[in-house]
XYZ file of C-alpha atoms in Angstrom:
348
model
C 104.309 148.318 144.000
C 103.391 151.973 143.759
C 105.589 154.571 145.344
C 104.238 157.415 147.451
C 105.122 159.599 144.527
C 102.807 157.694 142.190
C 100.048 157.434 144.782
C 100.080 161.187 145.198
C 99.855 161.650 141.467
C 96.902 159.284 141.133
C 95.119 160.891 144.051
C 95.572 164.321 142.534
C 94.240 163.256 139.169
C 91.152 161.573 140.628
C 90.280 164.847 142.325
C 90.187 166.724 139.065
C 86.581 167.945 139.417
C 87.357 169.587 142.718
C 90.373 171.484 141.477
C 90.313 175.253 141.120
C 90.736 176.576 137.597
C 94.298 177.698 138.159
C 95.235 174.224 139.407
C 93.694 172.675 136.331
C 95.720 175.070 134.186
C 98.889 174.087 135.955
C 98.333 170.388 135.474
C 97.289 170.958 131.894
C 100.619 172.602 131.300
C 102.390 169.542 132.561
C 100.370 166.950 130.762
C 99.647 168.777 127.557
C 102.116 167.195 125.217
C 101.762 163.667 126.563
C 97.998 163.746 126.440
C 97.851 165.177 122.949
C 100.349 162.659 121.706
C 98.606 159.657 123.186
C 95.278 160.660 121.699
C 96.615 161.264 118.245
C 98.979 158.336 117.999
C 96.530 155.788 119.441
C 99.315 153.942 121.122
C 100.334 153.703 124.711
C 103.321 155.295 126.315
C 104.100 153.372 129.411
C 105.919 153.632 132.663
C 108.344 155.894 134.348
C 108.469 158.767 131.913
C 104.792 159.542 132.299
C 104.944 159.599 136.060
C 108.212 161.476 136.042
C 106.944 164.238 133.823
C 103.479 164.406 135.250
C 104.654 164.537 138.834
C 107.554 166.871 138.279
C 105.439 169.606 139.772
C 104.336 167.458 142.676
C 107.731 166.418 143.992
C 109.599 169.619 143.669
C 110.771 169.516 147.237
C 112.669 166.346 146.471
C 114.450 167.869 143.525
C 115.682 171.129 144.966
C 115.220 173.876 147.495
C 115.474 177.599 147.000
C 118.333 177.978 149.434
C 120.386 175.168 148.095
C 122.281 175.297 144.845
C 122.603 171.666 143.956
C 124.806 171.833 140.895
C 127.331 174.157 139.371
C 126.489 176.352 136.400
C 128.421 173.960 134.197
C 126.452 170.909 135.279
C 124.091 170.424 132.352
C 121.587 167.630 131.725
C 122.156 165.831 135.018
C 119.087 163.578 134.890
C 120.769 160.389 136.059
C 120.664 159.038 132.498
C 123.992 157.356 131.870
C 123.501 157.543 128.101
C 123.101 161.305 128.193
C 125.957 161.610 130.650
C 128.205 159.649 128.271
C 127.192 161.861 125.339
C 127.849 165.048 127.307
C 131.186 163.675 128.518
C 132.151 162.948 124.926
C 131.416 166.577 124.027
C 128.230 165.878 122.078
C 126.354 168.808 123.658
C 127.157 172.166 122.159
C 126.709 175.826 122.991
C 123.910 177.967 121.599
C 124.022 181.126 123.720
C 121.097 182.785 121.981
C 119.336 185.186 124.354
C 116.166 187.310 124.421
C 114.839 189.727 127.041
C 111.128 190.341 127.565
C 109.027 191.174 130.627
C 112.271 191.974 132.451
C 113.409 188.376 132.160
C 116.384 187.345 130.020
C 116.249 183.808 128.670
C 119.371 182.182 127.278
C 119.625 178.818 125.552
C 122.992 177.780 126.918
C 123.538 174.274 125.572
C 121.711 171.664 123.578
C 122.114 168.288 121.915
C 119.935 166.198 119.649
C 119.787 162.848 117.954
C 116.879 160.691 116.802
C 116.114 159.496 120.339
C 116.606 162.487 122.622
C 116.822 166.264 122.507
C 118.333 168.183 125.416
C 117.896 171.914 126.028
C 119.469 173.830 128.894
C 118.176 177.336 129.590
C 119.211 180.085 131.951
C 116.613 182.547 133.210
C 117.734 185.859 134.700
C 115.104 187.959 136.513
C 115.796 191.697 136.762
C 113.595 191.676 139.854
C 115.114 188.840 141.850
C 112.458 189.195 144.564
C 110.146 187.187 142.293
C 112.220 184.187 143.353
C 111.430 184.416 147.027
C 112.358 181.676 149.431
C 109.082 179.816 148.883
C 109.686 179.228 145.171
C 110.505 175.606 144.444
C 110.238 175.256 140.650
C 110.450 177.405 137.563
C 109.219 175.934 134.274
C 108.217 177.297 130.890
C 105.433 176.833 128.339
C 107.253 176.384 125.060
C 107.216 174.915 121.588
C 110.207 173.576 119.651
C 109.954 174.327 115.933
C 112.383 173.131 113.308
C 113.592 175.256 110.427
C 111.105 173.623 108.041
C 108.209 174.969 110.106
C 107.309 171.617 111.699
C 106.748 171.610 115.453
C 108.776 168.870 117.098
C 107.136 169.115 120.505
C 104.869 171.529 122.366
C 104.848 171.762 126.145
C 101.852 174.032 126.631
C 98.511 174.040 128.523
C 95.401 172.501 127.002
C 93.962 176.008 126.948
C 96.280 176.849 124.066
C 95.935 175.258 120.611
C 98.597 172.946 119.276
C 100.369 174.258 116.208
C 101.843 170.932 115.099
C 100.733 167.327 114.687
C 103.327 165.432 116.711
C 104.769 164.245 113.422
C 107.919 163.022 115.112
C 106.301 160.963 117.843
C 107.837 162.640 120.876
C 107.088 160.392 123.847
C 107.502 162.791 126.738
C 109.446 165.505 128.441
C 111.634 165.327 131.515
C 112.753 168.520 133.218
C 114.292 169.961 136.343
C 115.962 173.033 137.869
C 119.528 172.156 138.893
C 119.994 175.817 139.836
C 117.443 178.107 141.478
C 119.380 181.000 142.975
C 117.011 183.513 144.544
C 119.719 185.975 145.537
C 121.152 186.233 142.040
C 117.751 185.972 140.356
C 118.997 183.099 138.189
C 117.462 179.769 137.299
C 118.718 176.892 135.177
C 115.969 174.901 133.465
C 117.017 171.656 131.768
C 114.717 169.702 129.467
C 114.970 166.286 127.822
C 112.539 165.374 125.027
C 112.320 161.635 124.259
C 111.174 159.644 121.278
C 110.891 155.949 122.055
C 110.405 155.358 118.353
C 113.649 157.091 117.413
C 111.908 159.615 115.170
C 113.247 162.988 116.284
C 114.572 165.033 113.347
C 117.916 166.709 112.966
C 117.678 170.269 114.265
C 118.308 172.714 111.458
C 117.585 176.399 112.029
C 115.305 175.374 114.882
C 113.709 177.855 117.283
C 112.381 177.460 120.813
C 109.233 179.561 121.148
C 108.687 180.351 124.833
C 105.273 181.775 125.730
C 105.168 181.750 129.520
C 107.343 181.324 132.580
C 105.727 179.433 135.453
C 106.866 180.011 139.025
C 105.719 177.345 141.484
C 105.734 177.162 145.243
C 105.674 173.491 146.097
C 102.205 171.987 146.316
C 100.472 175.342 146.657
C 99.228 175.499 143.076
C 97.009 178.457 143.831
C 100.162 180.528 144.299
C 101.391 179.827 140.770
C 102.754 182.992 139.153
C 102.668 183.004 135.369
C 104.687 185.512 133.334
C 103.467 185.709 129.740
C 105.809 187.032 127.107
C 107.647 186.197 123.899
C 111.097 184.703 123.919
C 112.152 183.050 120.630
C 115.563 181.424 120.990
C 117.529 180.162 118.007
C 119.073 176.695 118.315
C 122.534 176.376 116.797
C 122.804 173.778 114.043
C 124.716 170.572 114.689
C 128.430 171.223 114.903
C 129.995 169.338 111.997
C 133.114 168.764 114.054
C 131.031 166.531 116.319
C 130.070 163.583 114.098
C 126.882 161.775 114.983
C 127.906 158.130 114.868
C 125.067 155.630 114.446
C 125.678 151.905 115.026
C 123.129 149.376 113.807
C 122.624 145.892 115.230
C 121.000 142.729 113.907
C 119.862 139.677 115.832
C 121.891 136.494 115.976
C 118.731 134.373 115.878
C 116.121 135.327 113.254
C 113.809 132.615 114.621
C 113.786 134.059 118.147
C 110.475 134.642 119.894
C 111.660 138.253 120.081
C 111.627 139.717 116.572
C 113.860 142.800 116.447
C 112.953 145.089 113.560
C 115.364 147.896 114.427
C 118.265 148.407 116.826
C 120.278 151.614 116.428
C 122.720 153.156 118.875
C 122.969 156.951 118.706
C 125.132 159.269 120.822
C 122.576 159.387 123.673
C 120.968 155.927 123.606
C 120.155 152.714 121.774
C 116.715 152.647 120.216
C 115.188 149.164 120.020
C 111.947 148.183 118.292
C 110.757 144.594 118.540
C 107.624 142.481 118.365
C 106.312 139.332 119.996
C 103.369 137.183 118.994
C 100.082 137.762 120.761
C 98.234 140.706 122.260
C 98.624 141.614 125.922
C 95.871 143.060 128.080
C 98.346 145.357 129.805
C 102.010 146.299 129.775
C 102.989 144.204 132.806
C 105.045 141.585 130.915
C 107.352 144.374 129.719
C 107.436 146.833 132.616
C 110.673 146.556 134.570
C 111.546 143.368 132.709
C 113.562 144.597 129.713
C 117.313 145.117 129.741
C 120.376 145.067 127.523
C 123.569 143.404 128.772
C 127.031 144.059 127.322
C 130.011 141.688 127.228
C 131.235 142.941 130.597
C 127.911 142.140 132.210
C 126.811 145.745 132.558
C 123.051 146.079 132.429
C 121.130 148.918 130.782
C 117.483 149.454 131.698
C 114.898 151.516 129.902
C 112.786 154.004 131.830
C 109.788 153.939 129.525
C 108.444 152.455 126.311
C 105.694 152.638 123.729
C 103.439 149.657 123.127
C 101.456 149.181 119.917
C 99.456 146.412 118.332
C 99.427 145.160 114.774
C 97.185 142.238 113.844
C 98.172 139.585 116.387
C 101.489 141.131 117.356
C 102.575 143.401 120.188
C 105.203 145.945 119.187
C 107.468 147.611 121.746
C 109.781 150.563 121.165
C 112.192 151.893 123.795
C 115.482 153.665 124.381
C 118.265 152.099 126.457
C 121.125 154.200 127.897
C 123.938 152.494 125.987
C 125.305 154.726 123.278
C 127.212 154.584 120.033
C 130.249 155.803 121.996
C 130.360 152.368 123.640
C 130.897 150.855 120.180
C 129.822 147.441 121.477
C 130.281 144.478 119.129
C 127.714 142.270 120.809
C 124.861 142.864 123.209
C 122.160 140.681 124.714
C 118.573 141.848 124.909
C 116.468 140.233 127.618
C 112.741 140.349 128.327
C 112.348 138.516 131.602
C 109.679 135.852 131.355
C 109.597 135.966 127.563
C 113.114 135.316 126.235
C 116.392 136.837 125.089
C 118.234 137.432 121.844
C 121.748 138.494 120.846
C 122.408 141.759 119.025
C 125.419 141.816 116.700
C 127.046 144.962 115.369
C 126.140 145.253 111.700
């Protein structure tokens, strides 16, 4: 059953030909990375993450208001993802505090974390002219690219009007973002970003840089009022703190003959990445949407909020992240696909 949120998204997209150019540019900015990735990878990224990212600009009123400061300055990465919350609680996120000023706006990368499944970046924006953030502003986002120290671009969240500089080598699946703080009086904004890889392919960040090209100031659904501030803000990302070990726990199935063939199950600090296959090709993703979960010994259930689906010969291959982390150090888990089967996962 579609939510109003999804209906609004679909309606907006079907009206593409009637959109003004600036509206098209705005939507392009939102969809750029997902669209480029799906075309190049020839696989399908399914479910909540697409709608969440794509509609982030359409539901801004639900997320925050200009008058209301929803979270404290120390409340980073509050996306309702219990895996990320566990990692942050365990001290996995670390400070960067690199800052650059351009166009009278100071951007600071305050905190970040990264493992093979998820990268989190938390920025603070300070506007010298705080009147830019008038009471009608509902969202502040950025066009940016994340480049690792080897020159490879990990992900690019930019409009289609700008060329990609990388090749999505690491299979980023999508971006989730929000503004936990939008303080018009102080001229400050917090902008948190989560980059996902359902295939667990994100690289270790070494001498990475966030290249920010534009700041986008939105006023709810009034896309024609979008204010774009172009500039250059390159923010260095601190390398992984060696005092914060990145524990990885691998799992194997307890039944090699199961209808669910698990090829990889690895728990990282933020999530457990699971890749499995089943016989047969499916016309759509319905058998897997909202039907997959991992259960621990205590009966706690962990649901995924998105997945990639691929085909190989007569097999369907699914890859997804579940919010149970290596900090849980679970000895045994049960993976369930409702309507298809279940299989045990044993700590290797």
